[in-house]
Amino acid sequence: MGNGATLAERIAERRARRGDPRALVGEFRRALLLVPLDGGGLWTAHFGGVRWICAFTDENSLARFVSRHGPGDREWEYAELLGARLLDEIVPAMAEPAGIAVDVADEGGAMLFPPAVGIVPEAVAVDAEAEGPGAGTAQSAATRVGHEGGGAH
């Protein structure tokens, strides 16, 4: 099982247009992420027609997010979830296109993992039929993560 610090390093590499995109997706799958809970479920937000599950690589990043989204004295519960579980079980269980937004309170370190082929199961990927030849490869989806809206602002 990976740790959030290694995932944060891979995100920094991709934001700098370095590193292997497949390594980023692989590290995400191995990372243990902190996901805040809200009203008995995972904290999510809608943006661009996608429901984004907010996840964090460490408690400091989560604390920055919490300080921007609630009263300072409120205690926030969170779940520790493996990235693979988020992608393979939780995203498919949602009734709409869903992805993962990592470290969204850290403008320079945020990354989106969209509901795309090679990231989420093909059955719930929004681009599964639009891809054509080469669809379903981790390389194509990981490259999109690094180059097409992979960073959240």
CSV table of C-alpha atoms in Angstrom, one decimal:
chain,number,residue,atom,x,y,z
A,1,MET,CA,0.0,0.0,0.0
A,2,GLY,CA,1.4,3.4,-1.0
A,3,ASN,CA,1.3,6.5,1.1
A,4,GLY,CA,-0.1,9.9,0.3
A,5,ALA,CA,3.4,11.6,0.2
A,6,THR,CA,4.4,9.4,-2.8
A,7,LEU,CA,1.2,10.2,-4.6
A,8,ALA,CA,1.8,13.9,-4.0
A,9,GLU,CA,5.3,13.5,-5.5
A,10,ARG,CA,3.8,11.8,-8.6
A,11,ILE,CA,1.2,14.6,-8.9
A,12,ALA,CA,4.0,17.3,-8.7
A,13,GLU,CA,5.9,15.4,-11.5
A,14,ARG,CA,2.9,15.4,-13.8
A,15,ARG,CA,2.0,19.0,-13.1
A,16,ALA,CA,5.6,19.8,-14.2
A,17,ARG,CA,5.1,17.6,-17.3
A,18,ARG,CA,7.6,15.0,-16.1
A,19,GLY,CA,7.2,11.4,-14.9
A,20,ASP,CA,5.3,8.5,-16.3
A,21,PRO,CA,1.5,9.1,-16.4
A,22,ARG,CA,0.9,5.4,-15.8
A,23,ALA,CA,3.0,5.7,-12.6
A,24,LEU,CA,0.6,8.5,-11.4
A,25,VAL,CA,-2.5,6.3,-11.9
A,26,GLY,CA,-0.7,3.3,-10.4
A,27,GLU,CA,0.4,5.3,-7.4
A,28,PHE,CA,-3.1,6.7,-7.0
A,29,ARG,CA,-4.5,3.1,-6.9
A,30,ARG,CA,-2.0,2.1,-4.2
A,31,ALA,CA,-2.3,5.3,-2.0
A,32,LEU,CA,-4.3,5.4,1.2
A,33,LEU,CA,-6.3,8.6,0.9
A,34,LEU,CA,-8.3,10.7,3.4
A,35,VAL,CA,-11.9,11.4,2.3
A,36,PRO,CA,-14.0,13.7,4.5
A,37,LEU,CA,-17.4,12.6,5.4
A,38,ASP,CA,-20.5,14.7,5.2
A,39,GLY,CA,-24.0,13.8,6.2
A,40,GLY,CA,-23.2,10.1,6.4
A,41,GLY,CA,-21.5,9.9,3.0
A,42,LEU,CA,-18.3,11.0,1.3
A,43,TRP,CA,-17.8,14.7,0.6
A,44,THR,CA,-18.4,15.4,-3.0
A,45,ALA,CA,-18.9,18.4,-5.3
A,46,HIS,CA,-20.4,18.8,-8.8
A,47,PHE,CA,-18.4,20.5,-11.5
A,48,GLY,CA,-18.5,20.2,-15.2
A,49,GLY,CA,-21.2,17.5,-15.2
A,50,VAL,CA,-19.2,15.2,-12.9
A,51,ARG,CA,-19.5,14.4,-9.3
A,52,TRP,CA,-16.0,14.7,-7.7
A,53,ILE,CA,-15.1,12.8,-4.6
A,54,CYS,CA,-12.7,15.0,-2.6
A,55,ALA,CA,-9.7,13.0,-1.4
A,56,PHE,CA,-6.5,14.1,0.4
A,57,THR,CA,-2.9,12.8,0.5
A,58,ASP,CA,-2.4,13.8,4.2
A,59,GLU,CA,-4.0,15.4,7.2
A,60,ASN,CA,-2.5,18.9,6.5
A,61,SER,CA,-4.0,19.0,3.0
A,62,LEU,CA,-7.4,17.9,4.5
A,63,ALA,CA,-7.1,20.5,7.2
A,64,ARG,CA,-6.6,23.3,4.6
A,65,PHE,CA,-9.7,22.1,2.8
A,66,VAL,CA,-11.8,21.9,6.0
A,67,SER,CA,-10.7,25.4,7.0
A,68,ARG,CA,-12.2,26.7,3.8
A,69,HIS,CA,-15.4,24.8,3.9
A,70,GLY,CA,-16.8,25.0,7.4
A,71,PRO,CA,-16.7,26.7,10.7
A,72,GLY,CA,-13.2,26.4,12.3
A,73,ASP,CA,-14.5,24.7,15.4
A,74,ARG,CA,-16.4,21.9,13.6
A,75,GLU,CA,-14.8,18.5,13.9
A,76,TRP,CA,-14.7,16.6,10.6
A,77,GLU,CA,-14.7,12.9,10.3
A,78,TYR,CA,-13.0,11.2,7.4
A,79,ALA,CA,-12.5,7.8,6.0
A,80,GLU,CA,-9.2,6.3,5.0
A,81,LEU,CA,-9.7,4.6,1.6
A,82,LEU,CA,-7.4,3.0,-0.9
A,83,GLY,CA,-7.4,4.7,-4.2
A,84,ALA,CA,-8.2,1.4,-6.0
A,85,ARG,CA,-11.3,1.1,-3.9
A,86,LEU,CA,-12.4,4.6,-4.8
A,87,LEU,CA,-11.9,3.9,-8.5
A,88,ASP,CA,-13.1,0.3,-8.7
A,89,GLU,CA,-16.0,0.2,-6.2
A,90,ILE,CA,-17.2,3.6,-5.1
A,91,VAL,CA,-17.1,5.5,-8.5
A,92,PRO,CA,-19.1,2.7,-10.2
A,93,ALA,CA,-21.6,2.7,-7.4
A,94,MET,CA,-22.5,6.3,-8.0
A,95,ALA,CA,-25.5,7.0,-10.1
A,96,GLU,CA,-23.7,9.5,-12.3
A,97,PRO,CA,-20.3,10.2,-13.9
A,98,ALA,CA,-17.8,10.5,-11.0
A,99,GLY,CA,-14.1,11.1,-10.5
A,100,ILE,CA,-11.7,11.9,-7.8
A,101,ALA,CA,-10.3,15.3,-7.0
A,102,VAL,CA,-7.1,15.0,-4.9
A,103,ASP,CA,-5.8,17.8,-2.7
A,104,VAL,CA,-8.2,20.4,-4.0
A,105,ALA,CA,-7.3,23.0,-1.4
A,106,ASP,CA,-3.7,23.0,-2.6
A,107,GLU,CA,-3.8,24.9,-5.9
A,108,GLY,CA,-0.3,24.0,-6.9
A,109,GLY,CA,-0.7,20.3,-6.0
A,110,ALA,CA,-4.2,19.4,-6.9
A,111,MET,CA,-5.0,16.7,-9.5
A,112,LEU,CA,-8.3,15.4,-11.0
A,113,PHE,CA,-8.7,11.7,-11.9
A,114,PRO,CA,-11.7,12.0,-14.3
A,115,PRO,CA,-14.2,9.2,-15.1
A,116,ALA,CA,-12.1,8.2,-18.2
A,117,VAL,CA,-11.1,5.0,-19.7
A,118,GLY,CA,-7.9,3.7,-18.1
A,119,ILE,CA,-8.7,5.4,-14.8
A,120,VAL,CA,-12.2,4.1,-13.8
A,121,PRO,CA,-13.8,0.9,-15.0
A,122,GLU,CA,-14.7,1.1,-18.7
A,123,ALA,CA,-18.4,0.5,-17.9
A,124,VAL,CA,-18.6,3.9,-16.1
A,125,ALA,CA,-16.0,5.9,-18.1
A,126,VAL,CA,-17.7,8.7,-20.0
A,127,ASP,CA,-15.3,8.4,-23.0
A,128,ALA,CA,-15.6,4.6,-23.4
A,129,GLU,CA,-17.3,4.7,-26.7
A,130,ALA,CA,-15.8,7.9,-28.0
A,131,GLU,CA,-12.2,6.7,-27.8
A,132,GLY,CA,-12.0,4.4,-30.9
A,133,PRO,CA,-8.8,2.4,-31.5
A,134,GLY,CA,-6.6,2.2,-28.4
A,135,ALA,CA,-9.4,2.9,-26.1
A,136,GLY,CA,-9.1,1.4,-22.6
A,137,THR,CA,-5.4,1.8,-22.3
A,138,ALA,CA,-4.0,3.2,-19.1
A,139,GLN,CA,-1.5,5.1,-21.1
A,140,SER,CA,-4.1,7.1,-23.0
A,141,ALA,CA,-6.1,7.9,-19.9
A,142,ALA,CA,-3.0,8.7,-17.8
A,143,THR,CA,-1.8,11.0,-20.5
A,144,ARG,CA,-5.1,12.8,-20.4
A,145,VAL,CA,-4.8,13.2,-16.6
A,146,GLY,CA,-1.5,14.9,-17.1
A,147,HIS,CA,-2.5,17.1,-20.0
A,148,GLU,CA,-6.2,17.6,-20.2
A,149,GLY,CA,-7.5,19.3,-17.1
A,150,GLY,CA,-5.6,17.0,-14.7
A,151,GLY,CA,-4.9,19.9,-12.3
A,152,ALA,CA,-7.7,21.4,-10.3
A,153,HIS,CA,-7.7,25.1,-9.6
